[in-house]
């Protein structure tokens, strides 16, 4: 099997999601597990919404909630999603509406993680619906049922042995035979089932945890640039694309701010030597960057 993780811009609008479906459709023989981030900027909006709740500003929280609902509804309409999928998205918004209405004022780390994780739930339903519309056989899977973490809300620490056993039992039987499984990055849950998040940019880490747990052939990180570059291309116009990098080189670039890869991504993968491949959703014909134990550059 392979893990294919798609970041915020890769699920950022209906056009991007259709591209994602085309890319996944080409990989059915590899038994893909698709891991998605929230649509671009949605996690920021959710954290602002939680901040408004913390400040007791229900009106501001409601305004943010409406904007999020409208944006997701517009994409769902444009993608002509099935009634069942539209209902799942609406039900998920109802849960957040209840939180906005009933939340006691003041900050609450648990509520913050619960609220922050809605973006991945919504985008995963949009992607499931788009896969269906695109003719793929697809299952939605709740990552919180396998990504066990501690209670360090905001940047929870995963329990890899639990994740491995739970993923093998719950995900492996759904993979292959031309099917696609779609799940969420970023979110997990404690042993008691309380939702947590892995920290900002944590969907890459989720993909790696699942790749290690399921003995993936590789973990593909689909994003909006051609691969890992020698520097941030938005800051350094002459930045060079790396065709290969070692885990250490990638981790070093990530630690120094290469946002394209969460700094912990390689950790679960090094021992088993599972490669990471960074690819561009908007230019899937390009080979991207291959990250493994040895550099060939
Ligand atoms: P995603 O939403 O797909 O996870 P991110 O925004 O988290 O994408 O990361 C991709 C962005 O990382 C690119 O658009 C690029 O501007 C930025 N970036 C920063 N440093 C690097 C680098 N060294 N190589 C490639 N991209 C980089
Ligand atoms: N949506 C989360 C964030 O914005 C996780 C991710 O994108 O990787 O931080
Ligand atoms: Mg990212």
mmCIF file of C-alpha atoms and ligand atoms in Angstrom:
data_model
loop_
_atom_site.group_PDB
_atom_site.id
_atom_site.type_symbol
_atom_site.label_atom_id
_atom_site.label_comp_id
_atom_site.label_asym_id
_atom_site.label_seq_id
_atom_site.Cartn_x
_atom_site.Cartn_y
_atom_site.Cartn_z
ATOM 1 C CA UNK A 1 0.000 0.000 0.000
ATOM 2 C CA UNK A 2 0.980 3.640 -0.275
ATOM 3 C CA UNK A 3 -0.029 6.718 1.698
ATOM 4 C CA UNK A 4 -0.965 9.797 -0.363
ATOM 5 C CA UNK A 5 -1.205 12.940 1.772
ATOM 6 C CA UNK A 6 -2.764 16.061 0.247
ATOM 7 C CA UNK A 7 -2.190 19.447 1.890
ATOM 8 C CA UNK A 8 -4.444 22.476 2.226
ATOM 9 C CA UNK A 9 -3.976 23.937 -1.251
ATOM 10 C CA UNK A 10 -4.441 20.476 -2.786
ATOM 11 C CA UNK A 11 -7.962 20.421 -1.292
ATOM 12 C CA UNK A 12 -8.359 24.218 -1.421
ATOM 13 C CA UNK A 13 -11.235 24.400 -3.921
ATOM 14 C CA UNK A 14 -13.325 22.213 -6.228
ATOM 15 C CA UNK A 15 -10.740 22.372 -9.038
ATOM 16 C CA UNK A 16 -7.952 21.220 -6.731
ATOM 17 C CA UNK A 17 -10.094 18.405 -5.352
ATOM 18 C CA UNK A 18 -10.872 17.196 -8.881
ATOM 19 C CA UNK A 19 -7.118 17.129 -9.584
ATOM 20 C CA UNK A 20 -6.633 15.115 -6.405
ATOM 21 C CA UNK A 21 -9.216 12.582 -7.590
ATOM 22 C CA UNK A 22 -7.409 12.271 -10.936
ATOM 23 C CA UNK A 23 -4.074 11.728 -9.174
ATOM 24 C CA UNK A 24 -5.535 9.108 -6.814
ATOM 25 C CA UNK A 25 -7.325 7.431 -9.706
ATOM 26 C CA UNK A 26 -3.921 6.778 -11.322
ATOM 27 C CA UNK A 27 -2.667 5.040 -8.158
ATOM 28 C CA UNK A 28 -5.404 2.478 -7.508
ATOM 29 C CA UNK A 29 -3.050 -0.445 -8.163
ATOM 30 C CA UNK A 30 -0.912 0.700 -5.239
ATOM 31 C CA UNK A 31 -3.781 0.436 -2.706
ATOM 32 C CA UNK A 32 -3.800 4.102 -1.667
ATOM 33 C CA UNK A 33 -4.672 5.436 1.750
ATOM 34 C CA UNK A 34 -5.466 9.129 1.211
ATOM 35 C CA UNK A 35 -4.749 11.485 4.117
ATOM 36 C CA UNK A 36 -6.094 15.019 3.809
ATOM 37 C CA UNK A 37 -5.479 18.351 5.495
ATOM 38 C CA UNK A 38 -8.174 20.941 5.987
ATOM 39 C CA UNK A 39 -8.861 23.259 3.031
ATOM 40 C CA UNK A 40 -6.336 26.090 2.883
ATOM 41 C CA UNK A 41 -6.751 28.639 5.714
ATOM 42 C CA UNK A 42 -9.559 26.677 7.414
ATOM 43 C CA UNK A 43 -7.528 25.637 10.467
ATOM 44 C CA UNK A 44 -6.551 29.293 11.000
ATOM 45 C CA UNK A 45 -10.229 30.277 10.860
ATOM 46 C CA UNK A 46 -11.175 27.512 13.309
ATOM 47 C CA UNK A 47 -8.497 28.635 15.748
ATOM 48 C CA UNK A 48 -9.796 32.201 15.422
ATOM 49 C CA UNK A 49 -13.296 30.858 16.089
ATOM 50 C CA UNK A 50 -12.077 29.125 19.239
ATOM 51 C CA UNK A 51 -10.311 32.336 20.248
ATOM 52 C CA UNK A 52 -13.611 34.193 19.884
ATOM 53 C CA UNK A 53 -15.335 31.595 22.089
ATOM 54 C CA UNK A 54 -12.559 31.933 24.661
ATOM 55 C CA UNK A 55 -13.167 35.691 24.693
ATOM 56 C CA UNK A 56 -16.926 35.166 25.026
ATOM 57 C CA UNK A 57 -17.535 36.750 21.613
ATOM 58 C CA UNK A 58 -20.238 34.411 20.310
ATOM 59 C CA UNK A 59 -21.142 36.831 17.520
ATOM 60 C CA UNK A 60 -17.622 36.736 16.067
ATOM 61 C CA UNK A 61 -17.542 32.933 16.404
ATOM 62 C CA UNK A 62 -20.880 32.695 14.582
ATOM 63 C CA UNK A 63 -19.648 34.919 11.742
ATOM 64 C CA UNK A 64 -16.575 32.716 11.286
ATOM 65 C CA UNK A 65 -18.712 29.573 11.430
ATOM 66 C CA UNK A 66 -21.072 30.900 8.713
ATOM 67 C CA UNK A 67 -18.174 31.760 6.423
ATOM 68 C CA UNK A 68 -16.743 28.257 6.857
ATOM 69 C CA UNK A 69 -20.129 26.669 6.228
ATOM 70 C CA UNK A 70 -20.678 28.747 3.076
ATOM 71 C CA UNK A 71 -17.230 27.951 1.703
ATOM 72 C CA UNK A 72 -17.639 24.192 2.220
ATOM 73 C CA UNK A 73 -21.227 24.209 0.933
ATOM 74 C CA UNK A 74 -20.135 26.033 -2.227
ATOM 75 C CA UNK A 75 -17.441 23.442 -2.908
ATOM 76 C CA UNK A 76 -19.856 20.581 -2.142
ATOM 77 C CA UNK A 77 -22.342 22.051 -4.636
ATOM 78 C CA UNK A 78 -19.726 22.641 -7.288
ATOM 79 C CA UNK A 79 -18.538 19.027 -6.917
ATOM 80 C CA UNK A 80 -22.170 17.808 -7.100
ATOM 81 C CA UNK A 81 -21.717 15.550 -4.074
ATOM 82 C CA UNK A 82 -24.233 12.845 -3.214
ATOM 83 C CA UNK A 83 -26.992 13.575 -0.706
ATOM 84 C CA UNK A 84 -25.382 11.210 1.797
ATOM 85 C CA UNK A 85 -22.072 13.070 1.683
ATOM 86 C CA UNK A 86 -23.754 16.495 1.830
ATOM 87 C CA UNK A 87 -25.659 15.247 4.896
ATOM 88 C CA UNK A 88 -22.417 14.116 6.545
ATOM 89 C CA UNK A 89 -20.887 17.579 6.016
ATOM 90 C CA UNK A 90 -24.021 19.284 7.377
ATOM 91 C CA UNK A 91 -24.109 16.991 10.421
ATOM 92 C CA UNK A 92 -20.484 17.856 11.145
ATOM 93 C CA UNK A 93 -21.330 21.590 10.943
ATOM 94 C CA UNK A 94 -24.254 21.018 13.348
ATOM 95 C CA UNK A 95 -21.784 19.651 15.892
ATOM 96 C CA UNK A 96 -19.712 22.819 15.647
ATOM 97 C CA UNK A 97 -22.859 24.968 15.818
ATOM 98 C CA UNK A 98 -23.744 23.233 19.106
ATOM 99 C CA UNK A 99 -20.272 23.974 20.445
ATOM 100 C CA UNK A 100 -20.517 27.656 19.437
ATOM 101 C CA UNK A 101 -23.934 27.969 21.066
ATOM 102 C CA UNK A 102 -23.209 26.093 24.311
ATOM 103 C CA UNK A 103 -19.507 26.692 24.974
ATOM 104 C CA UNK A 104 -18.767 28.267 28.333
ATOM 105 C CA UNK A 105 -16.547 31.349 28.017
ATOM 106 C CA UNK A 106 -12.846 31.051 28.680
ATOM 107 C CA UNK A 107 -10.094 29.096 27.029
ATOM 108 C CA UNK A 108 -10.162 25.332 27.101
ATOM 109 C CA UNK A 109 -7.375 23.283 25.531
ATOM 110 C CA UNK A 110 -9.689 20.339 24.869
ATOM 111 C CA UNK A 111 -12.249 22.460 23.086
ATOM 112 C CA UNK A 112 -9.514 24.121 21.072
ATOM 113 C CA UNK A 113 -8.325 20.773 19.685
ATOM 114 C CA UNK A 114 -11.884 19.608 19.070
ATOM 115 C CA UNK A 115 -12.669 22.810 17.157
ATOM 116 C CA UNK A 116 -9.334 22.873 15.264
ATOM 117 C CA UNK A 117 -9.938 19.357 13.924
ATOM 118 C CA UNK A 118 -13.209 20.056 12.119
ATOM 119 C CA UNK A 119 -11.431 21.268 8.961
ATOM 120 C CA UNK A 120 -9.925 17.844 8.284
ATOM 121 C CA UNK A 121 -13.288 16.152 8.900
ATOM 122 C CA UNK A 122 -15.005 18.454 6.393
ATOM 123 C CA UNK A 123 -12.328 18.182 3.713
ATOM 124 C CA UNK A 124 -12.243 14.389 4.059
ATOM 125 C CA UNK A 125 -15.983 14.249 3.340
ATOM 126 C CA UNK A 126 -15.569 16.566 0.335
ATOM 127 C CA UNK A 127 -12.819 14.320 -1.005
ATOM 128 C CA UNK A 128 -14.882 11.163 -0.424
ATOM 129 C CA UNK A 129 -17.781 12.754 -2.295
ATOM 130 C CA UNK A 130 -15.547 13.871 -5.160
ATOM 131 C CA UNK A 131 -14.028 10.374 -5.422
ATOM 132 C CA UNK A 132 -17.550 8.919 -5.636
ATOM 133 C CA UNK A 133 -18.556 11.424 -8.296
ATOM 134 C CA UNK A 134 -15.336 10.579 -10.144
ATOM 135 C CA UNK A 135 -16.325 6.910 -10.225
ATOM 136 C CA UNK A 136 -13.898 5.616 -7.568
ATOM 137 C CA UNK A 137 -14.871 3.093 -4.883
ATOM 138 C CA UNK A 138 -14.170 4.962 -1.672
ATOM 139 C CA UNK A 139 -14.467 4.590 2.109
ATOM 140 C CA UNK A 140 -14.363 7.423 4.657
ATOM 141 C CA UNK A 141 -12.299 6.541 7.712
ATOM 142 C CA UNK A 142 -12.147 8.389 11.044
ATOM 143 C CA UNK A 143 -8.436 8.826 11.867
ATOM 144 C CA UNK A 144 -9.281 9.415 15.528
ATOM 145 C CA UNK A 145 -10.165 5.733 15.851
ATOM 146 C CA UNK A 146 -6.536 4.724 15.191
ATOM 147 C CA UNK A 147 -4.292 7.772 15.860
ATOM 148 C CA UNK A 148 -3.953 7.295 19.622
ATOM 149 C CA UNK A 149 -2.153 10.126 21.416
ATOM 150 C CA UNK A 150 -1.426 11.357 24.909
ATOM 151 C CA UNK A 151 -3.344 14.309 26.399
ATOM 152 C CA UNK A 152 -0.875 16.990 25.363
ATOM 153 C CA UNK A 153 -3.570 19.074 23.634
ATOM 154 C CA UNK A 154 -2.270 21.253 20.815
ATOM 155 C CA UNK A 155 0.701 19.023 20.021
ATOM 156 C CA UNK A 156 -0.217 15.570 21.234
ATOM 157 C CA UNK A 157 2.370 12.782 21.228
ATOM 158 C CA UNK A 158 1.339 9.697 19.234
ATOM 159 C CA UNK A 159 1.502 6.176 20.697
ATOM 160 C CA UNK A 160 2.981 4.308 17.765
ATOM 161 C CA UNK A 161 2.437 0.741 19.032
ATOM 162 C CA UNK A 162 -1.291 1.379 19.537
ATOM 163 C CA UNK A 163 -1.530 3.120 16.153
ATOM 164 C CA UNK A 164 0.130 0.164 14.457
ATOM 165 C CA UNK A 165 -2.171 -2.451 15.955
ATOM 166 C CA UNK A 166 -5.322 -0.383 15.452
ATOM 167 C CA UNK A 167 -4.462 0.556 11.845
ATOM 168 C CA UNK A 168 -3.617 -3.015 10.872
ATOM 169 C CA UNK A 169 -6.938 -4.194 12.280
ATOM 170 C CA UNK A 170 -9.164 -1.387 10.983
ATOM 171 C CA UNK A 171 -7.571 -0.020 7.789
ATOM 172 C CA UNK A 172 -5.711 -2.920 6.152
ATOM 173 C CA UNK A 173 -8.894 -4.910 5.382
ATOM 174 C CA UNK A 174 -10.344 -1.873 3.555
ATOM 175 C CA UNK A 175 -7.320 -1.309 1.285
ATOM 176 C CA UNK A 176 -6.752 -2.636 -2.212
ATOM 177 C CA UNK A 177 -9.088 -4.228 -4.775
ATOM 178 C CA UNK A 178 -9.320 -0.873 -6.531
ATOM 179 C CA UNK A 179 -10.722 0.867 -3.443
ATOM 180 C CA UNK A 180 -9.594 4.165 -1.944
ATOM 181 C CA UNK A 181 -9.659 4.886 1.782
ATOM 182 C CA UNK A 182 -9.807 8.579 2.741
ATOM 183 C CA UNK A 183 -8.884 9.754 6.216
ATOM 184 C CA UNK A 184 -7.807 12.912 8.033
ATOM 185 C CA UNK A 185 -4.392 14.211 8.928
ATOM 186 C CA UNK A 186 -3.683 16.313 12.033
ATOM 187 C CA UNK A 187 -6.289 14.713 14.350
ATOM 188 C CA UNK A 188 -6.146 11.901 16.874
ATOM 189 C CA UNK A 189 -7.714 10.952 20.177
ATOM 190 C CA UNK A 190 -6.656 9.914 23.667
ATOM 191 C CA UNK A 191 -7.327 6.458 25.127
ATOM 192 C CA UNK A 192 -10.557 7.905 26.544
ATOM 193 C CA UNK A 193 -11.582 9.042 23.042
ATOM 194 C CA UNK A 194 -10.992 12.765 23.636
ATOM 195 C CA UNK A 195 -10.017 14.455 20.319
ATOM 196 C CA UNK A 196 -6.481 15.858 20.060
ATOM 197 C CA UNK A 197 -4.297 17.429 17.358
ATOM 198 C CA UNK A 198 -0.686 16.732 16.420
ATOM 199 C CA UNK A 199 0.300 20.397 16.054
ATOM 200 C CA UNK A 200 0.283 22.805 13.120
ATOM 201 C CA UNK A 201 1.271 21.204 9.837
ATOM 202 C CA UNK A 202 0.762 17.829 11.505
ATOM 203 C CA UNK A 203 -0.957 16.113 8.585
ATOM 204 C CA UNK A 204 2.461 15.184 7.169
ATOM 205 C CA UNK A 205 3.230 13.514 10.502
ATOM 206 C CA UNK A 206 -0.139 11.676 10.420
ATOM 207 C CA UNK A 207 0.713 10.352 6.966
ATOM 208 C CA UNK A 208 4.076 9.102 8.218
ATOM 209 C CA UNK A 209 2.547 7.469 11.314
ATOM 210 C CA UNK A 210 0.019 5.642 9.134
ATOM 211 C CA UNK A 211 2.669 4.731 6.565
ATOM 212 C CA UNK A 212 4.859 3.192 9.255
ATOM 213 C CA UNK A 213 1.907 1.435 10.904
ATOM 214 C CA UNK A 214 0.801 -0.113 7.605
ATOM 215 C CA UNK A 215 4.298 -0.913 6.249
ATOM 216 C CA UNK A 216 3.711 1.369 3.273
ATOM 217 C CA UNK A 217 5.898 1.132 0.164
ATOM 218 C CA UNK A 218 6.222 4.902 0.372
ATOM 219 C CA UNK A 219 4.570 7.993 1.800
ATOM 220 C CA UNK A 220 3.689 10.577 -0.843
ATOM 221 C CA UNK A 221 3.286 14.198 0.271
ATOM 222 C CA UNK A 222 1.243 15.997 -2.428
ATOM 223 C CA UNK A 223 1.567 19.759 -2.174
ATOM 224 C CA UNK A 224 1.762 22.985 -4.208
ATOM 225 C CA UNK A 225 5.465 22.984 -5.125
ATOM 226 C CA UNK A 226 7.577 20.608 -7.238
ATOM 227 C CA UNK A 227 9.415 19.170 -4.249
ATOM 228 C CA UNK A 228 11.858 19.966 -1.483
ATOM 229 C CA UNK A 229 14.000 22.940 -2.411
ATOM 230 C CA UNK A 230 17.304 24.189 -1.084
ATOM 231 C CA UNK A 231 15.393 27.177 0.418
ATOM 232 C CA UNK A 232 11.841 28.528 0.594
ATOM 233 C CA UNK A 233 10.998 29.369 -3.056
ATOM 234 C CA UNK A 234 8.734 32.228 -1.898
ATOM 235 C CA UNK A 235 11.707 33.898 -0.214
ATOM 236 C CA UNK A 236 14.662 32.786 -2.356
ATOM 237 C CA UNK A 237 13.786 32.927 -6.080
ATOM 238 C CA UNK A 238 16.915 30.979 -7.064
ATOM 239 C CA UNK A 239 16.134 28.057 -4.748
ATOM 240 C CA UNK A 240 17.173 24.705 -6.259
ATOM 241 C CA UNK A 241 14.873 21.695 -6.456
ATOM 242 C CA UNK A 242 16.343 18.598 -4.818
ATOM 243 C CA UNK A 243 15.570 15.400 -6.697
ATOM 244 C CA UNK A 244 16.839 13.299 -3.774
ATOM 245 C CA UNK A 245 17.537 13.991 -0.120
ATOM 246 C CA UNK A 246 18.355 11.914 2.922
ATOM 247 C CA UNK A 247 16.008 11.791 5.886
ATOM 248 C CA UNK A 248 18.554 13.882 7.786
ATOM 249 C CA UNK A 249 18.812 16.527 5.063
ATOM 250 C CA UNK A 250 15.023 16.780 4.832
ATOM 251 C CA UNK A 251 14.671 16.971 8.615
ATOM 252 C CA UNK A 252 17.298 19.701 8.751
ATOM 253 C CA UNK A 253 15.556 21.796 6.085
ATOM 254 C CA UNK A 254 12.219 21.241 7.867
ATOM 255 C CA UNK A 255 13.711 22.219 11.224
ATOM 256 C CA UNK A 256 15.013 25.444 9.665
ATOM 257 C CA UNK A 257 11.561 26.335 8.382
ATOM 258 C CA UNK A 258 10.915 24.369 5.176
ATOM 259 C CA UNK A 259 7.186 24.328 5.734
ATOM 260 C CA UNK A 260 6.725 21.805 2.930
ATOM 261 C CA UNK A 261 7.468 19.006 5.418
ATOM 262 C CA UNK A 262 6.557 18.813 9.116
ATOM 263 C CA UNK A 263 9.865 18.373 11.011
ATOM 264 C CA UNK A 264 8.794 15.044 12.598
ATOM 265 C CA UNK A 265 7.645 13.423 9.340
ATOM 266 C CA UNK A 266 10.654 11.192 8.822
ATOM 267 C CA UNK A 267 10.789 9.915 12.412
ATOM 268 C CA UNK A 268 8.331 6.999 12.141
ATOM 269 C CA UNK A 269 9.739 6.014 8.720
ATOM 270 C CA UNK A 270 13.514 5.881 9.201
ATOM 271 C CA UNK A 271 13.703 2.517 10.952
ATOM 272 C CA UNK A 272 11.772 0.659 8.253
ATOM 273 C CA UNK A 273 13.447 2.741 5.509
ATOM 274 C CA UNK A 274 10.099 3.803 4.048
ATOM 275 C CA UNK A 275 10.744 6.612 1.535
ATOM 276 C CA UNK A 276 8.917 9.938 1.462
ATOM 277 C CA UNK A 277 8.169 11.404 -1.952
ATOM 278 C CA UNK A 278 7.137 15.047 -2.252
ATOM 279 C CA UNK A 279 4.978 15.667 -5.331
ATOM 280 C CA UNK A 280 3.136 18.600 -6.879
ATOM 281 C CA UNK A 281 -0.649 18.075 -7.134
ATOM 282 C CA UNK A 282 -0.735 20.788 -9.793
ATOM 283 C CA UNK A 283 2.079 19.227 -11.866
ATOM 284 C CA UNK A 284 1.757 15.478 -11.255
ATOM 285 C CA UNK A 285 3.944 14.656 -14.262
ATOM 286 C CA UNK A 286 6.985 15.971 -12.384
ATOM 287 C CA UNK A 287 8.972 13.418 -10.364
ATOM 288 C CA UNK A 288 9.215 15.441 -7.156
ATOM 289 C CA UNK A 289 11.748 14.808 -4.374
ATOM 290 C CA UNK A 290 12.625 11.327 -3.164
ATOM 291 C CA UNK A 291 13.663 11.224 0.506
ATOM 292 C CA UNK A 292 15.268 8.106 1.928
ATOM 293 C CA UNK A 293 18.285 6.729 3.743
ATOM 294 C CA UNK A 294 20.696 7.617 0.937
ATOM 295 C CA UNK A 295 21.014 10.755 -1.139
ATOM 296 C CA UNK A 296 21.677 10.274 -4.842
ATOM 297 C CA UNK A 297 22.095 13.972 -5.649
HETATM 298 P P1 LIG B 1 0.565 21.820 2.340
HETATM 299 O O1 LIG B 1 -0.639 22.638 2.586
HETATM 300 O O2 LIG B 1 0.546 21.061 1.052
HETATM 301 O O3 LIG B 1 0.973 20.994 3.521
HETATM 302 P P2 LIG B 1 2.522 23.833 3.061
HETATM 303 O O4 LIG B 1 2.049 25.228 2.822
HETATM 304 O O5 LIG B 1 2.479 23.303 4.451
HETATM 305 O O6 LIG B 1 1.728 22.872 2.065
HETATM 306 O O7 LIG B 1 3.998 23.660 2.502
HETATM 307 C C1 LIG B 1 4.263 23.964 1.139
HETATM 308 C C2 LIG B 1 4.951 25.317 1.061
HETATM 309 O O8 LIG B 1 6.198 25.247 1.748
HETATM 310 C C3 LIG B 1 5.328 25.731 -0.328
HETATM 311 O O9 LIG B 1 4.279 26.434 -0.967
HETATM 312 C C4 LIG B 1 6.577 26.596 -0.122
HETATM 313 O O10 LIG B 1 6.290 27.969 -0.260
HETATM 314 C C5 LIG B 1 6.962 26.350 1.315
HETATM 315 N N1 LIG B 1 8.368 26.036 1.507
HETATM 316 C C6 LIG B 1 9.152 26.584 2.468
HETATM 317 N N2 LIG B 1 10.390 26.105 2.400
HETATM 318 C C7 LIG B 1 10.415 25.212 1.368
HETATM 319 C C8 LIG B 1 11.444 24.388 0.795
HETATM 320 N N3 LIG B 1 12.691 24.352 1.290
HETATM 321 N N4 LIG B 1 11.091 23.589 -0.242
HETATM 322 C C9 LIG B 1 9.834 23.597 -0.735
HETATM 323 N N5 LIG B 1 8.848 24.371 -0.242
HETATM 324 C C10 LIG B 1 9.119 25.179 0.800
HETATM 325 N N1 LIG B 2 -4.705 21.740 8.894
HETATM 326 C C1 LIG B 2 -3.605 21.665 9.836
HETATM 327 C C2 LIG B 2 -2.855 22.979 9.871
HETATM 328 O O1 LIG B 2 -3.223 23.910 9.163
HETATM 329 C C3 LIG B 2 -2.689 20.514 9.573
HETATM 330 C C4 LIG B 2 -1.949 20.531 8.255
HETATM 331 O O2 LIG B 2 -2.319 21.295 7.362
HETATM 332 O O3 LIG B 2 -1.003 19.753 8.109
HETATM 333 O O4 LIG B 2 -1.941 23.121 10.638
HETATM 334 MG MG1 LIG B 3 1.877 21.458 5.356
#
